[in-house]
Amino acid sequence: MMIQIAPSILAANFAKLGEEVKEVEQAGAKLIHIDVMDGHFVPNISFGSIVLDAIRPLTDLPLDVHLMIENPDQYIEQFAQAGADYITVHVEACRHLHRTIQLIRSYGIKAGVVLNPHTPIESIQHVLEDIDMVLLMTVNPGFGGQKFIHSVVPKIEALSSLIKERGLDIAIEIDGGITAETIVPCAQAGATIFVAGSAIYSKEDRTAALQEILAAGEAAING
Ligand SMILES: O=C(CO)[C@H](O)[C@H](O)COP(=O)(O)O
Ligand SMILES: [Fe+2]
């Protein structure tokens, strides 16, 4: 099994975003995580698809778009055209989740669903056959730099068992408060993709920060 780190540009310096993306790519990032917030689904506003337009030509890494917005269906085409490789939508924001997943896949993009810390995995058991990724939030969405919520760890374990039981090929991604310490129980519980915003971009040496988190995750599963 392989651990993949997805730096979140939410914590990057927007005045030099291109360099910030290239730096983490060279440091060993496997995806670029893009946090889209609308000020309605979450109490914060970040940015829209024009940021993908700007960074898409600069990197070959998959762009992992985390939509924290109401009415995601209305914006999926825009993000698809801007070059998203993964689009994840919150189950709490989707009235017709299956339809939204089909819409994402109709553009040839990988589809994922996101669960807030309090949302049970039962809410997605009937769409598991239709998705490529589940993103479990380990903070309440809306802000970078928050504290990891440990009580989500048993949910990662339960989801990992469910995916195995059903013989599915679905990646588990974890988002919020990931550090070289908090990645350990999550990797042991079966997650393989880890978003890290402030733990990478707040450090002067991004390569060292990313490699430290990655090494901790790999050691957690390989011993
Ligand atoms: O979705 C998010 C917040 O809603 C971010 O991806 C997440 O918070 C990453 O930031 P950090 O690693 O600093 O917690
Ligand atoms: Fe995110």
CSV table of C-alpha atoms and ligand atoms in Angstrom, one decimal, residues 6 8-11 33-37 42 66 68 90 135 137 139-148 175-179 195-200, ligand 1:
chain,number,residue,atom,x,y,z
A,6,ALA,CA,-2.0,16.1,-1.2
A,8,SER,CA,-3.8,22.0,0.1
A,9,ILE,CA,-3.1,25.3,-1.6
A,10,LEU,CA,-5.5,27.0,0.8
A,11,ALA,CA,-2.5,27.5,3.1
A,33,HIS,CA,-5.8,19.6,-3.1
A,34,ILE,CA,-8.0,22.6,-4.0
A,35,ASP,CA,-10.5,23.8,-1.3
A,36,VAL,CA,-13.5,25.7,-2.8
A,37,MET,CA,-15.7,27.4,-0.2
A,42,VAL,CA,-19.1,26.7,5.1
A,66,HIS,CA,-12.9,19.6,-2.7
A,68,MET,CA,-17.5,22.9,0.1
A,90,HIS,CA,-20.2,16.8,0.5
A,135,LEU,CA,-12.9,11.9,1.8
A,137,MET,CA,-13.1,15.2,7.3
A,139,VAL,CA,-12.0,18.9,11.1
A,140,ASN,CA,-15.2,20.8,10.6
A,141,PRO,CA,-14.8,22.2,7.1
A,142,GLY,CA,-14.3,25.9,6.4
A,143,PHE,CA,-10.8,26.7,7.6
A,144,GLY,CA,-7.2,25.5,7.5
A,145,GLY,CA,-5.1,25.2,10.5
A,146,GLN,CA,-7.6,23.5,12.8
A,147,LYS,CA,-7.1,20.7,15.3
A,148,PHE,CA,-7.4,17.1,14.2
A,175,ASP,CA,-8.5,16.1,5.4
A,176,GLY,CA,-7.9,18.4,8.3
A,177,GLY,CA,-5.2,18.8,10.9
A,178,ILE,CA,-2.9,16.2,9.3
A,179,THR,CA,0.7,16.2,10.7
A,195,VAL,CA,-4.4,16.4,2.7
A,196,ALA,CA,-2.0,18.7,4.5
A,197,GLY,CA,-2.3,22.4,4.3
A,198,SER,CA,-0.7,24.3,7.2
A,199,ALA,CA,1.6,21.4,8.1
A,200,ILE,CA,3.4,22.0,4.8
B,1,LIG,O1,-10.9,21.3,3.6
B,1,LIG,C1,-10.2,21.9,4.3
B,1,LIG,C2,-10.8,22.8,5.3
B,1,LIG,O2,-12.2,22.8,5.2
B,1,LIG,C3,-8.7,21.9,4.1
B,1,LIG,O3,-8.4,21.0,3.1
B,1,LIG,C4,-8.0,21.5,5.4
B,1,LIG,O4,-8.4,22.2,6.5
B,1,LIG,C5,-6.5,21.5,5.2
B,1,LIG,O5,-5.8,22.4,6.0
B,1,LIG,P1,-5.0,21.9,7.3
B,1,LIG,O6,-4.1,20.8,6.9
B,1,LIG,O7,-4.3,23.2,7.7
B,1,LIG,O8,-6.0,21.4,8.3
